[in-house]
């Protein structure tokens, strides 16, 4: 029989957040795949876990992933842990999970600490809908594309950032998204945990004179739908209705449906659109 892959959440700072179930599984499995064995050995020693470890990280995730899947297929039970938090969230664990499913290996996830959810509940911003972006891409072109996509995001936005890149990222966010309410969380679950409710511009001003410390989670307020609708209407009002109609009809949309869409865009009735078109027919 094939073994089982266990995704085990580990503390993001406070060791008391380790669950009883994760401790038991880490003791029972045959092998632990860790993102950084030098870091994880401290955790395992603290909980007197003596299970053998192997490294599985961003730079060996494909080659090592195939090795781990082979072991799973021969009956080895493997636990996957990351440096901190839940495996598969913004780390190479997602690739191992894909490989395991493709090979028909059973996968289960043991819940526990997760920085993005912890920060979201602390933020004081809307928690019903959120967009988790993790770290912005390092590639400049891809980074600009993501920032462009986030401009009109109505959900709360969650970003991770390292302290040495924080000032640059805050300025990029302000330039791309405009000033926003935000909560900056750092050192989550640790002694010096902070959740600072501020704005992008205030945060930038603060870090002009203060050096950022600790891993950060940035929670940005999404844009209001009403504001977006008002901007959209204002933009459409700058062009005549016949040109607005043409934009839809050029995309192959039938006239009646185009009239309905134009009316919705401009916040007027379909009858108003029809009347305008009659009055300006032939111009």
PDB file of C-alpha atoms in Angstrom:
ATOM      1  CA  UNK A   1       0.000   0.000   0.000  1.00  0.00           C
ATOM      2  CA  UNK A   2       1.105   3.566  -0.714  1.00  0.00           C
ATOM      3  CA  UNK A   3       2.032   5.816   2.148  1.00  0.00           C
ATOM      4  CA  UNK A   4       0.294   9.056   3.063  1.00  0.00           C
ATOM      5  CA  UNK A   5       1.438  12.662   2.759  1.00  0.00           C
ATOM      6  CA  UNK A   6       0.690  14.800   5.808  1.00  0.00           C
ATOM      7  CA  UNK A   7       0.814  18.608   5.494  1.00  0.00           C
ATOM      8  CA  UNK A   8       1.680  19.722   9.018  1.00  0.00           C
ATOM      9  CA  UNK A   9       1.260  23.340  10.129  1.00  0.00           C
ATOM     10  CA  UNK A  10       3.973  24.552  12.495  1.00  0.00           C
ATOM     11  CA  UNK A  11       4.105  27.715  14.670  1.00  0.00           C
ATOM     12  CA  UNK A  12       4.786  31.076  13.024  1.00  0.00           C
ATOM     13  CA  UNK A  13       6.494  32.343  16.165  1.00  0.00           C
ATOM     14  CA  UNK A  14       4.947  31.086  19.377  1.00  0.00           C
ATOM     15  CA  UNK A  15       5.771  27.414  20.011  1.00  0.00           C
ATOM     16  CA  UNK A  16       2.570  27.016  22.045  1.00  0.00           C
ATOM     17  CA  UNK A  17       0.655  27.144  18.751  1.00  0.00           C
ATOM     18  CA  UNK A  18       1.888  23.645  17.833  1.00  0.00           C
ATOM     19  CA  UNK A  19      -1.103  21.280  17.899  1.00  0.00           C
ATOM     20  CA  UNK A  20      -1.163  17.935  19.719  1.00  0.00           C
ATOM     21  CA  UNK A  21      -2.129  16.223  16.474  1.00  0.00           C
ATOM     22  CA  UNK A  22       0.854  17.615  14.540  1.00  0.00           C
ATOM     23  CA  UNK A  23       3.248  16.537  17.310  1.00  0.00           C
ATOM     24  CA  UNK A  24       1.806  13.006  17.232  1.00  0.00           C
ATOM     25  CA  UNK A  25       1.965  12.707  13.441  1.00  0.00           C
ATOM     26  CA  UNK A  26       5.535  14.036  13.281  1.00  0.00           C
ATOM     27  CA  UNK A  27       6.511  11.288  15.736  1.00  0.00           C
ATOM     28  CA  UNK A  28       4.610   8.557  13.886  1.00  0.00           C
ATOM     29  CA  UNK A  29       5.597   9.163  10.238  1.00  0.00           C
ATOM     30  CA  UNK A  30       8.644   7.545   8.666  1.00  0.00           C
ATOM     31  CA  UNK A  31      10.133  10.758   7.276  1.00  0.00           C
ATOM     32  CA  UNK A  32       9.780  14.522   7.660  1.00  0.00           C
ATOM     33  CA  UNK A  33      10.389  16.728   4.597  1.00  0.00           C
ATOM     34  CA  UNK A  34      11.419  20.173   5.870  1.00  0.00           C
ATOM     35  CA  UNK A  35      12.043  23.433   4.054  1.00  0.00           C
ATOM     36  CA  UNK A  36      15.157  24.088   6.147  1.00  0.00           C
ATOM     37  CA  UNK A  37      16.368  21.180   8.251  1.00  0.00           C
ATOM     38  CA  UNK A  38      18.693  23.434  10.286  1.00  0.00           C
ATOM     39  CA  UNK A  39      15.716  25.555  11.322  1.00  0.00           C
ATOM     40  CA  UNK A  40      13.295  22.661  11.827  1.00  0.00           C
ATOM     41  CA  UNK A  41      15.659  20.614  14.027  1.00  0.00           C
ATOM     42  CA  UNK A  42      15.190  23.238  16.782  1.00  0.00           C
ATOM     43  CA  UNK A  43      11.420  22.723  16.637  1.00  0.00           C
ATOM     44  CA  UNK A  44      11.712  18.933  16.615  1.00  0.00           C
ATOM     45  CA  UNK A  45      14.161  18.925  19.520  1.00  0.00           C
ATOM     46  CA  UNK A  46      11.838  21.163  21.549  1.00  0.00           C
ATOM     47  CA  UNK A  47       9.025  18.609  21.199  1.00  0.00           C
ATOM     48  CA  UNK A  48      11.362  15.586  21.475  1.00  0.00           C
ATOM     49  CA  UNK A  49      10.617  14.401  17.947  1.00  0.00           C
ATOM     50  CA  UNK A  50      13.347  12.125  16.569  1.00  0.00           C
ATOM     51  CA  UNK A  51      11.929  11.238  13.148  1.00  0.00           C
ATOM     52  CA  UNK A  52      14.483  11.379  10.281  1.00  0.00           C
ATOM     53  CA  UNK A  53      14.419  14.557   8.188  1.00  0.00           C
ATOM     54  CA  UNK A  54      15.196  15.432   4.593  1.00  0.00           C
ATOM     55  CA  UNK A  55      15.259  18.814   2.857  1.00  0.00           C
ATOM     56  CA  UNK A  56      12.550  19.887   0.438  1.00  0.00           C
ATOM     57  CA  UNK A  57      12.700  23.511  -0.704  1.00  0.00           C
ATOM     58  CA  UNK A  58      12.209  25.910  -3.615  1.00  0.00           C
ATOM     59  CA  UNK A  59      15.450  24.938  -5.345  1.00  0.00           C
ATOM     60  CA  UNK A  60      14.967  21.156  -5.316  1.00  0.00           C
ATOM     61  CA  UNK A  61      11.167  20.921  -5.332  1.00  0.00           C
ATOM     62  CA  UNK A  62      10.868  19.047  -8.630  1.00  0.00           C
ATOM     63  CA  UNK A  63      13.751  16.585  -8.354  1.00  0.00           C
ATOM     64  CA  UNK A  64      13.265  15.972  -4.630  1.00  0.00           C
ATOM     65  CA  UNK A  65       9.502  15.949  -5.094  1.00  0.00           C
ATOM     66  CA  UNK A  66       9.781  12.987  -7.469  1.00  0.00           C
ATOM     67  CA  UNK A  67      11.983  11.162  -4.945  1.00  0.00           C
ATOM     68  CA  UNK A  68       9.478  11.751  -2.162  1.00  0.00           C
ATOM     69  CA  UNK A  69       6.579  10.540  -4.302  1.00  0.00           C
ATOM     70  CA  UNK A  70       8.517   7.333  -5.082  1.00  0.00           C
ATOM     71  CA  UNK A  71       8.974   6.785  -1.361  1.00  0.00           C
ATOM     72  CA  UNK A  72       5.273   7.416  -0.766  1.00  0.00           C
ATOM     73  CA  UNK A  73       4.370   4.865  -3.435  1.00  0.00           C
ATOM     74  CA  UNK A  74       6.474   2.224  -1.684  1.00  0.00           C
ATOM     75  CA  UNK A  75       4.592   2.730   1.591  1.00  0.00           C
ATOM     76  CA  UNK A  76       6.571   5.494   3.322  1.00  0.00           C
ATOM     77  CA  UNK A  77       4.469   7.943   5.346  1.00  0.00           C
ATOM     78  CA  UNK A  78       5.845  11.477   4.982  1.00  0.00           C
ATOM     79  CA  UNK A  79       5.094  14.700   6.842  1.00  0.00           C
ATOM     80  CA  UNK A  80       5.789  17.996   5.095  1.00  0.00           C
ATOM     81  CA  UNK A  81       6.642  21.062   7.170  1.00  0.00           C
ATOM     82  CA  UNK A  82       7.657  24.559   6.192  1.00  0.00           C
ATOM     83  CA  UNK A  83       9.888  26.983   8.128  1.00  0.00           C
ATOM     84  CA  UNK A  84       6.791  28.460   9.764  1.00  0.00           C
ATOM     85  CA  UNK A  85       3.069  28.150   9.182  1.00  0.00           C
ATOM     86  CA  UNK A  86       1.063  25.953   6.850  1.00  0.00           C
ATOM     87  CA  UNK A  87       2.795  24.044   4.011  1.00  0.00           C
ATOM     88  CA  UNK A  88       1.532  24.848   0.531  1.00  0.00           C
ATOM     89  CA  UNK A  89       0.734  28.486   1.331  1.00  0.00           C
ATOM     90  CA  UNK A  90       3.248  30.572  -0.625  1.00  0.00           C
ATOM     91  CA  UNK A  91       5.882  27.821  -0.502  1.00  0.00           C
ATOM     92  CA  UNK A  92       7.033  24.849  -2.616  1.00  0.00           C
ATOM     93  CA  UNK A  93       4.710  22.438  -0.813  1.00  0.00           C
ATOM     94  CA  UNK A  94       2.032  23.038  -3.435  1.00  0.00           C
ATOM     95  CA  UNK A  95       4.191  21.261  -6.038  1.00  0.00           C
ATOM     96  CA  UNK A  96       4.594  18.169  -3.873  1.00  0.00           C
ATOM     97  CA  UNK A  97       0.839  18.053  -3.303  1.00  0.00           C
ATOM     98  CA  UNK A  98       0.231  18.159  -7.078  1.00  0.00           C
ATOM     99  CA  UNK A  99       2.754  15.372  -7.669  1.00  0.00           C
ATOM    100  CA  UNK A 100       1.214  13.243  -4.923  1.00  0.00           C
ATOM    101  CA  UNK A 101      -2.290  13.551  -6.362  1.00  0.00           C
ATOM    102  CA  UNK A 102      -1.041  12.766  -9.868  1.00  0.00           C
ATOM    103  CA  UNK A 103       0.559   9.587  -8.504  1.00  0.00           C
ATOM    104  CA  UNK A 104      -2.612   8.581  -6.647  1.00  0.00           C
ATOM    105  CA  UNK A 105      -1.129   9.182  -3.188  1.00  0.00           C
ATOM    106  CA  UNK A 106      -3.460  10.150  -0.346  1.00  0.00           C
ATOM    107  CA  UNK A 107      -2.901  13.649   1.053  1.00  0.00           C
ATOM    108  CA  UNK A 108      -4.233  15.202   4.230  1.00  0.00           C
ATOM    109  CA  UNK A 109      -3.708  18.593   5.865  1.00  0.00           C
ATOM    110  CA  UNK A 110      -3.335  19.152   9.587  1.00  0.00           C
ATOM    111  CA  UNK A 111      -4.531  22.715  10.326  1.00  0.00           C
ATOM    112  CA  UNK A 112      -2.673  25.154  12.509  1.00  0.00           C
ATOM    113  CA  UNK A 113      -0.937  28.513  12.374  1.00  0.00           C
ATOM    114  CA  UNK A 114      -1.120  30.547   9.161  1.00  0.00           C
ATOM    115  CA  UNK A 115       0.194  34.118   8.979  1.00  0.00           C
ATOM    116  CA  UNK A 116      -2.306  35.405   6.412  1.00  0.00           C
ATOM    117  CA  UNK A 117      -5.378  34.274   8.386  1.00  0.00           C
ATOM    118  CA  UNK A 118      -3.906  35.451  11.694  1.00  0.00           C
ATOM    119  CA  UNK A 119      -3.227  38.904  10.228  1.00  0.00           C
ATOM    120  CA  UNK A 120      -6.646  39.081   8.568  1.00  0.00           C
ATOM    121  CA  UNK A 121      -8.468  38.518  11.852  1.00  0.00           C
ATOM    122  CA  UNK A 122      -6.266  41.140  13.538  1.00  0.00           C
ATOM    123  CA  UNK A 123      -6.600  43.755  10.810  1.00  0.00           C
ATOM    124  CA  UNK A 124      -9.894  45.409  11.666  1.00  0.00           C
ATOM    125  CA  UNK A 125     -10.664  45.375   7.926  1.00  0.00           C
ATOM    126  CA  UNK A 126     -13.342  43.372   6.144  1.00  0.00           C
ATOM    127  CA  UNK A 127     -12.754  39.627   6.568  1.00  0.00           C
ATOM    128  CA  UNK A 128     -15.668  38.261   4.511  1.00  0.00           C
ATOM    129  CA  UNK A 129     -13.830  38.519   1.197  1.00  0.00           C
ATOM    130  CA  UNK A 130     -10.082  38.748   0.730  1.00  0.00           C
ATOM    131  CA  UNK A 131      -7.429  38.394  -1.969  1.00  0.00           C
ATOM    132  CA  UNK A 132      -4.224  36.696  -0.840  1.00  0.00           C
ATOM    133  CA  UNK A 133      -1.252  37.701  -3.009  1.00  0.00           C
ATOM    134  CA  UNK A 134       1.611  36.529  -0.720  1.00  0.00           C
ATOM    135  CA  UNK A 135       4.907  38.109  -1.889  1.00  0.00           C
ATOM    136  CA  UNK A 136       4.698  40.323  -4.974  1.00  0.00           C
ATOM    137  CA  UNK A 137       6.653  38.813  -7.917  1.00  0.00           C
ATOM    138  CA  UNK A 138      10.332  39.720  -8.137  1.00  0.00           C
ATOM    139  CA  UNK A 139      10.136  39.980 -11.937  1.00  0.00           C
ATOM    140  CA  UNK A 140       9.520  43.668 -12.716  1.00  0.00           C
ATOM    141  CA  UNK A 141       7.053  43.112 -15.571  1.00  0.00           C
ATOM    142  CA  UNK A 142       5.019  40.519 -13.670  1.00  0.00           C
ATOM    143  CA  UNK A 143       5.067  42.717 -10.557  1.00  0.00           C
ATOM    144  CA  UNK A 144       3.583  45.646 -12.504  1.00  0.00           C
ATOM    145  CA  UNK A 145       0.901  43.357 -13.937  1.00  0.00           C
ATOM    146  CA  UNK A 146      -0.131  42.180 -10.479  1.00  0.00           C
ATOM    147  CA  UNK A 147      -0.239  45.758  -9.146  1.00  0.00           C
ATOM    148  CA  UNK A 148      -2.397  46.754 -12.136  1.00  0.00           C
ATOM    149  CA  UNK A 149      -4.806  43.885 -11.356  1.00  0.00           C
ATOM    150  CA  UNK A 150      -5.042  45.041  -7.734  1.00  0.00           C
ATOM    151  CA  UNK A 151      -5.968  48.644  -8.571  1.00  0.00           C
ATOM    152  CA  UNK A 152      -9.699  47.994  -8.572  1.00  0.00           C
ATOM    153  CA  UNK A 153      -9.752  45.044  -6.169  1.00  0.00           C
ATOM    154  CA  UNK A 154     -12.777  45.324  -3.873  1.00  0.00           C
ATOM    155  CA  UNK A 155     -11.649  42.604  -1.465  1.00  0.00           C
ATOM    156  CA  UNK A 156      -9.200  43.078   1.412  1.00  0.00           C
ATOM    157  CA  UNK A 157      -5.709  42.492  -0.019  1.00  0.00           C
ATOM    158  CA  UNK A 158      -3.136  40.437   1.903  1.00  0.00           C
ATOM    159  CA  UNK A 159       0.572  40.732   1.078  1.00  0.00           C
ATOM    160  CA  UNK A 160       3.712  39.344   2.683  1.00  0.00           C
ATOM    161  CA  UNK A 161       6.923  41.367   2.758  1.00  0.00           C
ATOM    162  CA  UNK A 162      10.414  41.133   4.235  1.00  0.00           C
ATOM    163  CA  UNK A 163      11.628  44.123   6.300  1.00  0.00           C
ATOM    164  CA  UNK A 164      14.472  45.047   3.923  1.00  0.00           C
ATOM    165  CA  UNK A 165      12.012  45.432   1.016  1.00  0.00           C
ATOM    166  CA  UNK A 166       9.135  47.014   2.935  1.00  0.00           C
ATOM    167  CA  UNK A 167       9.816  50.695   2.159  1.00  0.00           C
ATOM    168  CA  UNK A 168      10.118  50.060  -1.581  1.00  0.00           C
ATOM    169  CA  UNK A 169       6.948  47.963  -1.643  1.00  0.00           C
ATOM    170  CA  UNK A 170       4.918  50.534   0.291  1.00  0.00           C
ATOM    171  CA  UNK A 171       5.904  53.233  -2.223  1.00  0.00           C
ATOM    172  CA  UNK A 172       5.006  50.988  -5.171  1.00  0.00           C
ATOM    173  CA  UNK A 173       1.623  50.258  -3.619  1.00  0.00           C
ATOM    174  CA  UNK A 174       0.930  53.952  -3.065  1.00  0.00           C
ATOM    175  CA  UNK A 175       1.929  54.810  -6.647  1.00  0.00           C
ATOM    176  CA  UNK A 176      -0.185  52.010  -8.124  1.00  0.00           C
ATOM    177  CA  UNK A 177      -3.225  51.823  -5.836  1.00  0.00           C
ATOM    178  CA  UNK A 178      -3.413  55.299  -4.362  1.00  0.00           C
ATOM    179  CA  UNK A 179      -3.593  55.923  -0.632  1.00  0.00           C
ATOM    180  CA  UNK A 180      -5.455  53.189   1.237  1.00  0.00           C
ATOM    181  CA  UNK A 181      -6.388  52.318   4.776  1.00  0.00           C
ATOM    182  CA  UNK A 182      -4.228  49.432   5.869  1.00  0.00           C
ATOM    183  CA  UNK A 183      -3.116  47.367   8.836  1.00  0.00           C
ATOM    184  CA  UNK A 184       0.557  46.443   9.043  1.00  0.00           C
ATOM    185  CA  UNK A 185       1.106  43.304  11.113  1.00  0.00           C
ATOM    186  CA  UNK A 186       4.543  42.194  12.243  1.00  0.00           C
ATOM    187  CA  UNK A 187       6.075  39.612  14.569  1.00  0.00           C
ATOM    188  CA  UNK A 188       2.771  37.722  14.678  1.00  0.00           C
ATOM    189  CA  UNK A 189       2.245  35.532  17.788  1.00  0.00           C
ATOM    190  CA  UNK A 190       5.617  36.673  19.196  1.00  0.00           C
ATOM    191  CA  UNK A 191       6.409  38.867  22.213  1.00  0.00           C
ATOM    192  CA  UNK A 192       6.580  42.084  20.166  1.00  0.00           C
ATOM    193  CA  UNK A 193       3.556  41.415  17.943  1.00  0.00           C
ATOM    194  CA  UNK A 194       2.009  44.580  16.518  1.00  0.00           C
ATOM    195  CA  UNK A 195      -1.025  45.310  14.368  1.00  0.00           C
ATOM    196  CA  UNK A 196      -0.768  48.935  13.289  1.00  0.00           C
ATOM    197  CA  UNK A 197      -3.853  50.495  11.692  1.00  0.00           C
ATOM    198  CA  UNK A 198      -2.623  53.216   9.371  1.00  0.00           C
ATOM    199  CA  UNK A 199      -2.555  54.294   5.709  1.00  0.00           C
ATOM    200  CA  UNK A 200       0.017  53.693   2.998  1.00  0.00           C
ATOM    201  CA  UNK A 201       1.181  57.323   3.108  1.00  0.00           C
ATOM    202  CA  UNK A 202       1.511  57.306   6.926  1.00  0.00           C
ATOM    203  CA  UNK A 203       3.468  54.045   6.838  1.00  0.00           C
ATOM    204  CA  UNK A 204       5.863  55.451   4.237  1.00  0.00           C
ATOM    205  CA  UNK A 205       6.418  58.566   6.352  1.00  0.00           C
ATOM    206  CA  UNK A 206       7.139  56.486   9.453  1.00  0.00           C
ATOM    207  CA  UNK A 207       9.715  54.307   7.747  1.00  0.00           C
ATOM    208  CA  UNK A 208      11.574  57.304   6.366  1.00  0.00           C
ATOM    209  CA  UNK A 209      13.005  57.748   9.854  1.00  0.00           C
ATOM    210  CA  UNK A 210      12.614  54.241  11.270  1.00  0.00           C
ATOM    211  CA  UNK A 211      14.128  50.998   9.989  1.00  0.00           C
ATOM    212  CA  UNK A 212      11.519  48.234   9.473  1.00  0.00           C
ATOM    213  CA  UNK A 213      11.989  45.094  11.555  1.00  0.00           C
ATOM    214  CA  UNK A 214      10.398  41.675  11.488  1.00  0.00           C
ATOM    215  CA  UNK A 215       8.483  39.813   8.796  1.00  0.00           C
ATOM    216  CA  UNK A 216       5.406  41.812   7.789  1.00  0.00           C
ATOM    217  CA  UNK A 217       1.903  41.076   6.598  1.00  0.00           C
ATOM    218  CA  UNK A 218       0.228  44.008   4.866  1.00  0.00           C
ATOM    219  CA  UNK A 219      -3.561  44.203   4.898  1.00  0.00           C
ATOM    220  CA  UNK A 220      -4.943  46.735   2.421  1.00  0.00           C
ATOM    221  CA  UNK A 221      -8.540  47.900   2.287  1.00  0.00           C
ATOM    222  CA  UNK A 222     -10.312  47.056  -0.971  1.00  0.00           C
ATOM    223  CA  UNK A 223     -12.015  49.728  -3.043  1.00  0.00           C
ATOM    224  CA  UNK A 224     -15.728  50.320  -2.602  1.00  0.00           C
ATOM    225  CA  UNK A 225     -17.992  49.140  -5.409  1.00  0.00           C
ATOM    226  CA  UNK A 226     -19.929  52.420  -5.272  1.00  0.00           C
ATOM    227  CA  UNK A 227     -16.750  54.405  -5.888  1.00  0.00           C
ATOM    228  CA  UNK A 228     -15.837  52.185  -8.838  1.00  0.00           C
ATOM    229  CA  UNK A 229     -19.330  52.529 -10.318  1.00  0.00           C
ATOM    230  CA  UNK A 230     -19.177  56.316 -10.020  1.00  0.00           C
ATOM    231  CA  UNK A 231     -15.779  56.397 -11.733  1.00  0.00           C
ATOM    232  CA  UNK A 232     -17.039  54.104 -14.480  1.00  0.00           C
ATOM    233  CA  UNK A 233     -20.080  56.275 -15.105  1.00  0.00           C
ATOM    234  CA  UNK A 234     -17.971  59.410 -15.166  1.00  0.00           C
ATOM    235  CA  UNK A 235     -15.689  57.826 -17.751  1.00  0.00           C
ATOM    236  CA  UNK A 236     -18.594  56.750 -19.958  1.00  0.00           C
ATOM    237  CA  UNK A 237     -20.223  60.160 -19.731  1.00  0.00           C
ATOM    238  CA  UNK A 238     -17.202  61.587 -21.518  1.00  0.00           C
ATOM    239  CA  UNK A 239     -18.160  59.756 -24.718  1.00  0.00           C
ATOM    240  CA  UNK A 240     -21.501  60.046 -26.590  1.00  0.00           C
ATOM    241  CA  UNK A 241     -24.024  57.226 -26.267  1.00  0.00           C
ATOM    242  CA  UNK A 242     -23.700  56.213 -29.928  1.00  0.00           C
ATOM    243  CA  UNK A 243     -19.948  55.644 -29.445  1.00  0.00           C
ATOM    244  CA  UNK A 244     -20.632  53.714 -26.260  1.00  0.00           C
ATOM    245  CA  UNK A 245     -23.112  51.535 -28.196  1.00  0.00           C
ATOM    246  CA  UNK A 246     -20.552  50.982 -30.958  1.00  0.00           C
ATOM    247  CA  UNK A 247     -18.021  49.607 -28.463  1.00  0.00           C
ATOM    248  CA  UNK A 248     -20.417  46.806 -27.579  1.00  0.00           C
ATOM    249  CA  UNK A 249     -21.733  46.196 -31.100  1.00  0.00           C
ATOM    250  CA  UNK A 250     -18.166  45.948 -32.437  1.00  0.00           C
ATOM    251  CA  UNK A 251     -17.740  43.002 -30.049  1.00  0.00           C
ATOM    252  CA  UNK A 252     -20.677  41.220 -31.696  1.00  0.00           C
ATOM    253  CA  UNK A 253     -23.272  42.049 -29.040  1.00  0.00           C
ATOM    254  CA  UNK A 254     -26.798  42.435 -30.402  1.00  0.00           C
ATOM    255  CA  UNK A 255     -28.341  45.911 -30.384  1.00  0.00           C
ATOM    256  CA  UNK A 256     -30.954  45.261 -27.683  1.00  0.00           C
ATOM    257  CA  UNK A 257     -28.394  43.746 -25.337  1.00  0.00           C
ATOM    258  CA  UNK A 258     -25.934  46.571 -26.095  1.00  0.00           C
ATOM    259  CA  UNK A 259     -28.603  49.132 -25.159  1.00  0.00           C
ATOM    260  CA  UNK A 260     -29.163  47.338 -21.859  1.00  0.00           C
ATOM    261  CA  UNK A 261     -25.429  47.313 -21.098  1.00  0.00           C
ATOM    262  CA  UNK A 262     -25.005  50.984 -21.993  1.00  0.00           C
ATOM    263  CA  UNK A 263     -27.919  51.917 -19.741  1.00  0.00           C
ATOM    264  CA  UNK A 264     -26.381  49.978 -16.856  1.00  0.00           C
ATOM    265  CA  UNK A 265     -22.924  51.517 -17.410  1.00  0.00           C
ATOM    266  CA  UNK A 266     -24.280  55.048 -17.392  1.00  0.00           C
ATOM    267  CA  UNK A 267     -26.858  54.622 -14.635  1.00  0.00           C
ATOM    268  CA  UNK A 268     -29.772  55.556 -16.909  1.00  0.00           C
ATOM    269  CA  UNK A 269     -32.782  53.684 -18.253  1.00  0.00           C
ATOM    270  CA  UNK A 270     -32.828  51.641 -21.432  1.00  0.00           C
ATOM    271  CA  UNK A 271     -35.611  53.975 -22.631  1.00  0.00           C
ATOM    272  CA  UNK A 272     -33.242  56.950 -22.315  1.00  0.00           C
ATOM    273  CA  UNK A 273     -30.711  55.159 -24.511  1.00  0.00           C
ATOM    274  CA  UNK A 274     -33.376  54.302 -27.077  1.00  0.00           C
ATOM    275  CA  UNK A 275     -34.672  57.891 -27.119  1.00  0.00           C
ATOM    276  CA  UNK A 276     -31.148  59.276 -27.614  1.00  0.00           C
ATOM    277  CA  UNK A 277     -30.478  56.908 -30.517  1.00  0.00           C
ATOM    278  CA  UNK A 278     -33.765  57.919 -32.190  1.00  0.00           C
ATOM    279  CA  UNK A 279     -33.006  61.603 -31.802  1.00  0.00           C
ATOM    280  CA  UNK A 280     -29.474  61.300 -33.158  1.00  0.00           C
ATOM    281  CA  UNK A 281     -30.101  58.705 -35.853  1.00  0.00           C
ATOM    282  CA  UNK A 282     -28.349  59.629 -39.084  1.00  0.00           C
ATOM    283  CA  UNK A 283     -25.862  62.009 -37.484  1.00  0.00           C
TER     284      UNK A 283
END
